[in-house]
mmCIF file of C-alpha atoms in Angstrom:
data_model
loop_
_atom_site.group_PDB
_atom_site.id
_atom_site.type_symbol
_atom_site.label_atom_id
_atom_site.label_comp_id
_atom_site.label_asym_id
_atom_site.label_seq_id
_atom_site.Cartn_x
_atom_site.Cartn_y
_atom_site.Cartn_z
ATOM 1 C CA UNK M 18 83.811 85.256 90.026
ATOM 2 C CA UNK M 19 83.064 83.096 93.033
ATOM 3 C CA UNK M 20 81.001 84.481 96.013
ATOM 4 C CA UNK M 21 84.061 84.895 98.308
ATOM 5 C CA UNK M 22 85.942 86.467 95.511
ATOM 6 C CA UNK M 23 83.549 89.098 95.300
ATOM 7 C CA UNK M 24 83.858 89.727 99.194
ATOM 8 C CA UNK M 25 87.577 90.182 98.488
ATOM 9 C CA UNK M 26 87.055 92.729 95.730
ATOM 10 C CA UNK M 27 84.878 94.808 98.072
ATOM 11 C CA UNK M 28 87.367 94.692 100.838
ATOM 12 C CA UNK M 29 89.960 95.684 98.386
ATOM 13 C CA UNK M 30 87.838 98.401 97.304
ATOM 14 C CA UNK M 31 87.351 99.710 100.835
ATOM 15 C CA UNK M 32 91.151 99.541 101.649
ATOM 16 C CA UNK M 33 91.729 101.655 98.588
ATOM 17 C CA UNK M 34 88.804 103.919 99.912
ATOM 18 C CA UNK M 35 90.639 104.565 103.277
ATOM 19 C CA UNK M 36 94.063 104.748 101.702
ATOM 20 C CA UNK M 37 92.989 107.610 99.740
ATOM 21 C CA UNK M 38 90.644 109.140 101.998
ATOM 22 C CA UNK M 39 91.679 108.966 105.482
ATOM 23 C CA UNK M 40 88.281 110.596 106.540
ATOM 24 C CA UNK M 41 86.479 107.378 105.710
ATOM 25 C CA UNK M 42 85.508 106.087 109.029
ATOM 26 C CA UNK M 43 83.993 102.417 109.806
ATOM 27 C CA UNK M 44 80.270 103.450 109.697
ATOM 28 C CA UNK M 45 80.820 104.674 105.875
ATOM 29 C CA UNK M 46 82.859 101.590 105.182
ATOM 30 C CA UNK M 47 80.107 99.215 106.529
ATOM 31 C CA UNK M 48 77.559 101.096 104.636
ATOM 32 C CA UNK M 49 79.595 100.734 101.510
ATOM 33 C CA UNK M 50 80.185 97.185 101.857
ATOM 34 C CA UNK M 51 76.267 96.773 102.440
ATOM 35 C CA UNK M 52 75.500 98.635 99.387
ATOM 36 C CA UNK M 53 77.916 96.665 97.074
ATOM 37 C CA UNK M 54 76.816 93.108 98.764
ATOM 38 C CA UNK M 55 73.308 92.096 99.428
ATOM 39 C CA UNK M 56 74.507 88.650 100.830
ATOM 40 C CA UNK M 57 74.746 89.241 104.552
ATOM 41 C CA UNK M 58 77.584 86.195 104.917
ATOM 42 C CA UNK M 59 79.497 88.138 102.148
ATOM 43 C CA UNK M 60 79.109 91.323 103.923
ATOM 44 C CA UNK M 61 80.383 89.985 107.073
ATOM 45 C CA UNK M 62 83.526 88.076 105.086
ATOM 46 C CA UNK M 63 84.105 91.769 103.379
ATOM 47 C CA UNK M 64 84.243 93.332 106.772
ATOM 48 C CA UNK M 65 86.346 90.826 108.226
ATOM 49 C CA UNK M 66 88.901 91.180 106.037
ATOM 50 C CA UNK M 67 88.699 94.735 105.647
ATOM 51 C CA UNK M 68 88.719 95.389 109.440
ATOM 52 C CA UNK M 69 91.619 92.658 110.166
ATOM 53 C CA UNK M 70 93.750 94.210 107.613
ATOM 54 C CA UNK M 71 93.227 97.777 109.030
ATOM 55 C CA UNK M 72 93.903 95.929 112.653
ATOM 56 C CA UNK M 73 97.267 94.647 111.366
ATOM 57 C CA UNK M 74 98.319 97.452 108.969
ATOM 58 C CA UNK M 75 101.273 98.604 110.722
ATOM 59 C CA UNK M 76 102.584 95.187 110.997
ATOM 60 C CA UNK M 77 101.583 94.120 107.423
ATOM 61 C CA UNK M 78 103.425 97.367 105.992
ATOM 62 C CA UNK M 79 106.401 96.597 107.960
ATOM 63 C CA UNK M 80 106.608 93.076 106.868
ATOM 64 C CA UNK M 81 105.924 94.019 103.111
ATOM 65 C CA UNK M 82 108.356 96.899 103.070
ATOM 66 C CA UNK M 83 111.124 94.397 104.291
ATOM 67 C CA UNK M 84 110.608 92.095 101.423
ATOM 68 C CA UNK M 85 109.762 94.755 98.883
ATOM 69 C CA UNK M 86 113.519 95.065 97.669
ATOM 70 C CA UNK M 87 113.954 98.610 96.165
ATOM 71 C CA UNK M 88 110.320 99.398 96.572
ATOM 72 C CA UNK M 89 109.086 101.798 99.017
ATOM 73 C CA UNK M 90 105.646 100.991 100.187
ATOM 74 C CA UNK M 91 104.420 104.714 99.714
ATOM 75 C CA UNK M 92 105.739 104.865 95.865
ATOM 76 C CA UNK M 93 103.887 101.577 95.192
ATOM 77 C CA UNK M 94 100.586 101.977 93.067
ATOM 78 C CA UNK M 95 97.697 102.295 95.593
ATOM 79 C CA UNK M 96 95.859 99.195 94.227
ATOM 80 C CA UNK M 97 99.113 96.876 94.453
ATOM 81 C CA UNK M 98 99.397 98.098 98.223
ATOM 82 C CA UNK M 99 96.016 97.016 98.802
ATOM 83 C CA UNK M 100 96.234 93.684 97.195
ATOM 84 C CA UNK M 101 99.478 93.249 99.237
ATOM 85 C CA UNK M 102 98.177 94.276 102.268
ATOM 86 C CA UNK M 103 94.914 92.075 101.975
ATOM 87 C CA UNK M 104 96.956 89.144 100.801
ATOM 88 C CA UNK M 105 99.412 89.556 103.678
ATOM 89 C CA UNK M 106 96.890 89.790 106.204
ATOM 90 C CA UNK M 107 95.127 86.444 105.164
ATOM 91 C CA UNK M 108 98.505 84.671 104.810
ATOM 92 C CA UNK M 109 99.625 85.778 108.193
ATOM 93 C CA UNK M 110 96.402 86.012 110.258
ATOM 94 C CA UNK M 111 93.768 83.804 108.650
ATOM 95 C CA UNK M 112 93.604 80.143 108.049
ATOM 96 C CA UNK M 113 92.670 80.709 104.391
ATOM 97 C CA UNK M 114 94.561 77.893 102.385
ATOM 98 C CA UNK M 115 98.136 79.034 100.792
ATOM 99 C CA UNK M 116 96.981 78.907 97.301
ATOM 100 C CA UNK M 117 93.606 80.420 97.631
ATOM 101 C CA UNK M 118 95.208 83.614 99.019
ATOM 102 C CA UNK M 119 97.839 83.620 96.229
ATOM 103 C CA UNK M 120 95.388 83.035 93.536
ATOM 104 C CA UNK M 121 92.997 85.491 94.832
ATOM 105 C CA UNK M 122 95.558 88.252 95.204
ATOM 106 C CA UNK M 123 96.849 87.606 91.875
ATOM 107 C CA UNK M 124 93.347 87.980 90.256
ATOM 108 C CA UNK M 125 92.742 91.101 91.964
ATOM 109 C CA UNK M 126 96.130 92.462 91.117
ATOM 110 C CA UNK M 127 95.147 91.542 87.451
ATOM 111 C CA UNK M 128 91.837 93.137 87.580
ATOM 112 C CA UNK M 129 92.685 96.340 89.474
ATOM 113 C CA UNK M 130 96.562 96.942 88.713
ATOM 114 C CA UNK M 131 98.398 97.443 85.628
ATOM 115 C CA UNK M 132 100.180 94.760 83.556
ATOM 116 C CA UNK M 133 103.026 93.992 85.949
ATOM 117 C CA UNK M 134 101.045 94.201 89.153
ATOM 118 C CA UNK M 135 100.181 90.364 89.220
ATOM 119 C CA UNK M 136 103.723 89.585 88.923
ATOM 120 C CA UNK M 137 104.641 91.956 91.496
ATOM 121 C CA UNK M 138 102.291 90.962 93.804
ATOM 122 C CA UNK M 139 102.977 87.098 93.574
ATOM 123 C CA UNK M 140 106.655 88.182 94.367
ATOM 124 C CA UNK M 141 106.055 89.945 97.469
ATOM 125 C CA UNK M 142 103.437 87.755 98.999
ATOM 126 C CA UNK M 143 105.532 84.646 98.018
ATOM 127 C CA UNK M 144 108.488 85.984 100.302
ATOM 128 C CA UNK M 145 105.900 86.484 102.992
ATOM 129 C CA UNK M 146 104.506 82.937 103.235
ATOM 130 C CA UNK M 147 105.527 81.577 106.496
ATOM 131 C CA UNK M 148 107.567 78.479 106.414
ATOM 132 C CA UNK M 149 105.113 76.223 108.267
ATOM 133 C CA UNK M 150 102.436 77.245 105.867
ATOM 134 C CA UNK M 151 104.506 76.295 102.929
ATOM 135 C CA UNK M 152 105.117 72.940 104.700
ATOM 136 C CA UNK M 153 101.501 72.292 105.565
ATOM 137 C CA UNK M 154 100.680 73.018 101.853
ATOM 138 C CA UNK M 155 102.887 70.231 100.413
#
């Protein structure tokens, strides 16, 4: 697992934590990130991914819900929901290369989701890719 993949994994775990435990605050999340990652650079990356996803969560949820035909966001598995939010944040609000975002999301879905999670996540995120990102990736 690459270093940045580890930071994404921890960010996903923190999103999962907040999704299931709304009492988890920023201080607790920062402490948990620091416990899981000893490298300061990775701590910062994990925090940036987590906090960015949380900052745009309402917007991300709306966009995910719009393209998730026949799927209600609240009925999705919490792990899939977290991977989708994290992936959507990176697609829409960072300059992380498109292929990296999709590959990392698929790997997280395989690791933490069920047998169908990676295909589900790939299908939803593919629909969220802005056309200019597709064009730039060619």
